[in-house]
mmCIF file of C-alpha atoms in Angstrom:
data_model
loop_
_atom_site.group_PDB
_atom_site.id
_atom_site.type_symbol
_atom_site.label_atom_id
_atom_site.label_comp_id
_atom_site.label_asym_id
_atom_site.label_seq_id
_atom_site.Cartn_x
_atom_site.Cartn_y
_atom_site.Cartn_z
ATOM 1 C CA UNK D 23 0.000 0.000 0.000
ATOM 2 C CA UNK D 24 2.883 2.643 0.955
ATOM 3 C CA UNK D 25 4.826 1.628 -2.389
ATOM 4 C CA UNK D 26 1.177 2.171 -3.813
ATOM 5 C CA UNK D 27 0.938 5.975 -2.723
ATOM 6 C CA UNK D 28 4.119 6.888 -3.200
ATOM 7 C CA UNK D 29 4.254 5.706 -6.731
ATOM 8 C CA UNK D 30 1.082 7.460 -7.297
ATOM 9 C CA UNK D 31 2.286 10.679 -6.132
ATOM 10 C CA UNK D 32 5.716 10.364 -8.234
ATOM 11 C CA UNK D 33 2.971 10.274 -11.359
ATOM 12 C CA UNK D 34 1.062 13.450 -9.837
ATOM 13 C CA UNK D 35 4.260 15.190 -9.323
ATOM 14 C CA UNK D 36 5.214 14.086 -12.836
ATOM 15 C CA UNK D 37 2.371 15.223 -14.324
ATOM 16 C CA UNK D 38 2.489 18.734 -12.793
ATOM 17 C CA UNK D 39 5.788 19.643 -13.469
ATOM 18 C CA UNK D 40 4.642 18.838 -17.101
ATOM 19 C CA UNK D 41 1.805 21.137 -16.815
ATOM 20 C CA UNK D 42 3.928 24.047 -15.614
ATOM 21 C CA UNK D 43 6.615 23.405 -18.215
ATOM 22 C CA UNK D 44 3.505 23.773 -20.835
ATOM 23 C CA UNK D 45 2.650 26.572 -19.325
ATOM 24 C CA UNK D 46 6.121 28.053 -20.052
ATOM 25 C CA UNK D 47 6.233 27.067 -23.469
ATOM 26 C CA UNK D 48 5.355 29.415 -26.191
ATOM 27 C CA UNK D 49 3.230 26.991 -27.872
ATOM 28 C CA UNK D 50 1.615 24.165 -26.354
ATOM 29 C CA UNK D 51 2.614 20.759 -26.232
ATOM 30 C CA UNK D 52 -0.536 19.489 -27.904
ATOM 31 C CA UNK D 53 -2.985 20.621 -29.890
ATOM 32 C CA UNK D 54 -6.461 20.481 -28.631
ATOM 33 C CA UNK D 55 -9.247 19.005 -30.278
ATOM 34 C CA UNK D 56 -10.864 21.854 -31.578
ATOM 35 C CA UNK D 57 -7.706 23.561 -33.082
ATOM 36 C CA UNK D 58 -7.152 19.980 -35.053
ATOM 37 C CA UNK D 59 -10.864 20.520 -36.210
ATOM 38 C CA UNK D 60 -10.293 23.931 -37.350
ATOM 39 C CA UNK D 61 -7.226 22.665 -38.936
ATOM 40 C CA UNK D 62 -9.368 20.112 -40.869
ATOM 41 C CA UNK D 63 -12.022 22.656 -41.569
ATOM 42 C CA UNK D 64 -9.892 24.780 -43.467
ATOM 43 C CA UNK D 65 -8.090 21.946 -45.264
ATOM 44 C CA UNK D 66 -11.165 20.795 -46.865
ATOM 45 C CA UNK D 67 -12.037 24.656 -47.436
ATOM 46 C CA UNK D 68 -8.345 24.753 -49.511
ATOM 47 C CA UNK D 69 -9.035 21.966 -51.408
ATOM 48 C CA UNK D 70 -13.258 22.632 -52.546
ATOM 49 C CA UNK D 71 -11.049 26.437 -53.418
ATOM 50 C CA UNK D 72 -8.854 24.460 -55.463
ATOM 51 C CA UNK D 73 -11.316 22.325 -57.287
ATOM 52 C CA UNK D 74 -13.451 25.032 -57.633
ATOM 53 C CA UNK D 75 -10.251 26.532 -59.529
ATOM 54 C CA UNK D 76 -9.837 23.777 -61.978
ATOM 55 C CA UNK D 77 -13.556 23.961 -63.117
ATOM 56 C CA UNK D 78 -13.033 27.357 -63.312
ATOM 57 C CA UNK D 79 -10.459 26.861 -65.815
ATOM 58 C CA UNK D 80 -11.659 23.591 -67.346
ATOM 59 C CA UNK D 81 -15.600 25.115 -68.247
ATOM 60 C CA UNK D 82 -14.051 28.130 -70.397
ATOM 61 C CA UNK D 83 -14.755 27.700 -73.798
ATOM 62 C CA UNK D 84 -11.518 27.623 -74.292
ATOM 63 C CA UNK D 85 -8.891 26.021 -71.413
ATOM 64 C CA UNK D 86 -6.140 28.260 -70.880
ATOM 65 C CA UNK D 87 -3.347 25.635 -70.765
ATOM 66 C CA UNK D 88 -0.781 27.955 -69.457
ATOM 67 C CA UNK D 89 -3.262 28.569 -65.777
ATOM 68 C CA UNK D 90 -3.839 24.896 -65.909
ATOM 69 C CA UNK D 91 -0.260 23.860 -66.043
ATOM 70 C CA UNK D 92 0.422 26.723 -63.186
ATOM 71 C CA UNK D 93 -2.378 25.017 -60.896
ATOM 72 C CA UNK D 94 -1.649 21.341 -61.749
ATOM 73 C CA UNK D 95 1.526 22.092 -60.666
ATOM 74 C CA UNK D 96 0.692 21.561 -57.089
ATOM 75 C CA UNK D 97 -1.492 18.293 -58.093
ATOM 76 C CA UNK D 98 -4.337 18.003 -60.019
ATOM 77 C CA UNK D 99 -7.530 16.792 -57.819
ATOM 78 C CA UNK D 100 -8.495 12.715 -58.488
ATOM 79 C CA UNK D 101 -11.350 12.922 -60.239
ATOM 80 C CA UNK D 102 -10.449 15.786 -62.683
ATOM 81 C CA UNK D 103 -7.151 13.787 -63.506
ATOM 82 C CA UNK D 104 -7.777 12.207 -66.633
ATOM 83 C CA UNK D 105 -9.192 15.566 -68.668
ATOM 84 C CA UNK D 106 -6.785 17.324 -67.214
ATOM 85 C CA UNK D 107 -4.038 15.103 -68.337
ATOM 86 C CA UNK D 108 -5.885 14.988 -71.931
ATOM 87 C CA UNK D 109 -5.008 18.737 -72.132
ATOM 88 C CA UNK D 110 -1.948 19.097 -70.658
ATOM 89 C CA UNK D 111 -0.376 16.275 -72.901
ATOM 90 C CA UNK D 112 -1.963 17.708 -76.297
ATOM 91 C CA UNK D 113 -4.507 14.767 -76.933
ATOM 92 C CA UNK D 114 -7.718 16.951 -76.434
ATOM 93 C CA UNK D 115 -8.264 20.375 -78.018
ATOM 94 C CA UNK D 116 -8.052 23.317 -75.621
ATOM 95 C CA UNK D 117 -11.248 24.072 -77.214
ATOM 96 C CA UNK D 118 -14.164 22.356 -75.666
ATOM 97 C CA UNK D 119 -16.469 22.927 -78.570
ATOM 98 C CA UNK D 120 -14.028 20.550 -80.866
ATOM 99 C CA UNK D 121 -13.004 18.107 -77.938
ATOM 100 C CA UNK D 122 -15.854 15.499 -78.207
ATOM 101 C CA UNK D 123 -15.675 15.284 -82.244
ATOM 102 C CA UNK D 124 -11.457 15.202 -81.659
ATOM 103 C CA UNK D 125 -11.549 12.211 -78.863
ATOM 104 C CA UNK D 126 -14.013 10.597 -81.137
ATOM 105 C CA UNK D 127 -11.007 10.664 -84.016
ATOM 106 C CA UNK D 128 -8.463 9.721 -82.390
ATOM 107 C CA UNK D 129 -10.425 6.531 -80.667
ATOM 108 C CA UNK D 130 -10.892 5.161 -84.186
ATOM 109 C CA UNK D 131 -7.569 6.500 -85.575
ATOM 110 C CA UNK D 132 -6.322 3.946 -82.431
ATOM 111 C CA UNK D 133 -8.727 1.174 -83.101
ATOM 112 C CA UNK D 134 -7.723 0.780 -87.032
ATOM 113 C CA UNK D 135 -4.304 1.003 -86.209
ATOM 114 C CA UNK D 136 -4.967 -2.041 -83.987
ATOM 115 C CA UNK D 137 -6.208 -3.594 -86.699
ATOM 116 C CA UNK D 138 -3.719 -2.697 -89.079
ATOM 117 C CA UNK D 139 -0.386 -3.078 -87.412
ATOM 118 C CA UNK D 140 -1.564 -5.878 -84.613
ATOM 119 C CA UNK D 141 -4.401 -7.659 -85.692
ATOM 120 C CA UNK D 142 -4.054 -7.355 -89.720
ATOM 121 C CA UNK D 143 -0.895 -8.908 -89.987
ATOM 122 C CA UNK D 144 0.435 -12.649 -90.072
ATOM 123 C CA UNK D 145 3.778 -13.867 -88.642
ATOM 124 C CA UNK D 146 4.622 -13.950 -92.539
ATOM 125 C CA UNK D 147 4.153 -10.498 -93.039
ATOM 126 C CA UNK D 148 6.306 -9.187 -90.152
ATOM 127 C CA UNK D 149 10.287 -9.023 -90.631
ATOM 128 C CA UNK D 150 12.065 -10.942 -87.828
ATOM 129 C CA UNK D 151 12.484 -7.511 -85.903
ATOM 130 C CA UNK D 152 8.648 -7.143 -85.973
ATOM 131 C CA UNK D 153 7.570 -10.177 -85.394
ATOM 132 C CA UNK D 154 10.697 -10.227 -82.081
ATOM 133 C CA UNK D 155 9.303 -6.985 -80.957
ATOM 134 C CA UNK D 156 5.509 -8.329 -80.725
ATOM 135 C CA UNK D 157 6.821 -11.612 -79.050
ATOM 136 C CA UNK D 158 8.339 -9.405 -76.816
ATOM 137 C CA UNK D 159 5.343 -7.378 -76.043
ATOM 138 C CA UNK D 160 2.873 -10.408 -75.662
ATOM 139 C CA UNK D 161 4.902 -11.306 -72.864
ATOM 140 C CA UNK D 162 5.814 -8.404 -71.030
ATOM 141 C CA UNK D 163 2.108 -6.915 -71.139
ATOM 142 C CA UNK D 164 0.358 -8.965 -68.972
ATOM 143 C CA UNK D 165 3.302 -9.212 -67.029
ATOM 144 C CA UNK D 166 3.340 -5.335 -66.418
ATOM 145 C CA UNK D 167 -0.386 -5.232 -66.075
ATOM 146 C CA UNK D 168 -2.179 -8.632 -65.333
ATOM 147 C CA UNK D 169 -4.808 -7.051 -63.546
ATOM 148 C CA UNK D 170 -6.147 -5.056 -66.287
ATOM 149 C CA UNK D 171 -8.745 -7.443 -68.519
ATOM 150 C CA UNK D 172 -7.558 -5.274 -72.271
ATOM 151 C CA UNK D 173 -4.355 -7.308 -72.172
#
């Protein structure tokens, strides 16, 4: 029981001299629970600001790439990702009047070349390097990327 007491009062000694050194400190030791909320708060306020940026930029009727680069910059929110990356890497039009009939294009530019360079052609027709370099790519494809049901 003695031990008891006395270990207990070591741990409220402990504890006090830990206040008063808080006290001392310019900033405390810990944050409380509603500074972390407020901290949270004006996180999620940032990033609805940011995305509200990028469909700023992304619903003119023309995309100024130049303000899009500047913003991606800093990362480019999930689900704006793939148009944004359509832009930035020159596949889609800045203009959004010409980006649906452009996509459309270059979706069946992609599937006839399929066809013509990958489907269309025998073993015969390829040279040896051709024919190597598909072997090659049969095998390392689903390797790379078994998950994905294309390859």
């Amino acid at each position: 029981r003695a031990q008891h007491d006395a270990d207990s009062n070591s741990t409220q000694a402990q504890t006090q001299d830990a206040m008063n050194k808080s006290q001392s400190m310019p900033f405390p030791l810990s944050t409380s629970s509603s500074s972390s909320s407020l901290t949270a708060s004006s996180e999620q306020t940032s990033l609805l600001r940011r995305h509200d940026r990028f469909q700023r930029i992304l619903s003119q009727t023309s995309v100024n790439l130049e303000n899009l680069k500047e913003l991606a910059w800093n990362g480019i929110p999930p689900e704006l990702r793939p148009v944004c990356w359509r832009l930035l890497l020159g596949y889609a039009p800045a203009s959004r009047e010409r980006q649906d009939e452009v996509l459309q294009r270059k979706r069946a530019e992609y599937i006839a070349w399929v066809a013509q360079y990958y489907e269309g052609l025998s073993g015969a027709e390829r040279d040896d390097g051709e024919a190597a370099l598909v072997r090659q790519i049969i095998v390392d494809v689903p390797r790379t990327a078994p998950a994905v049901p294309f390859f």
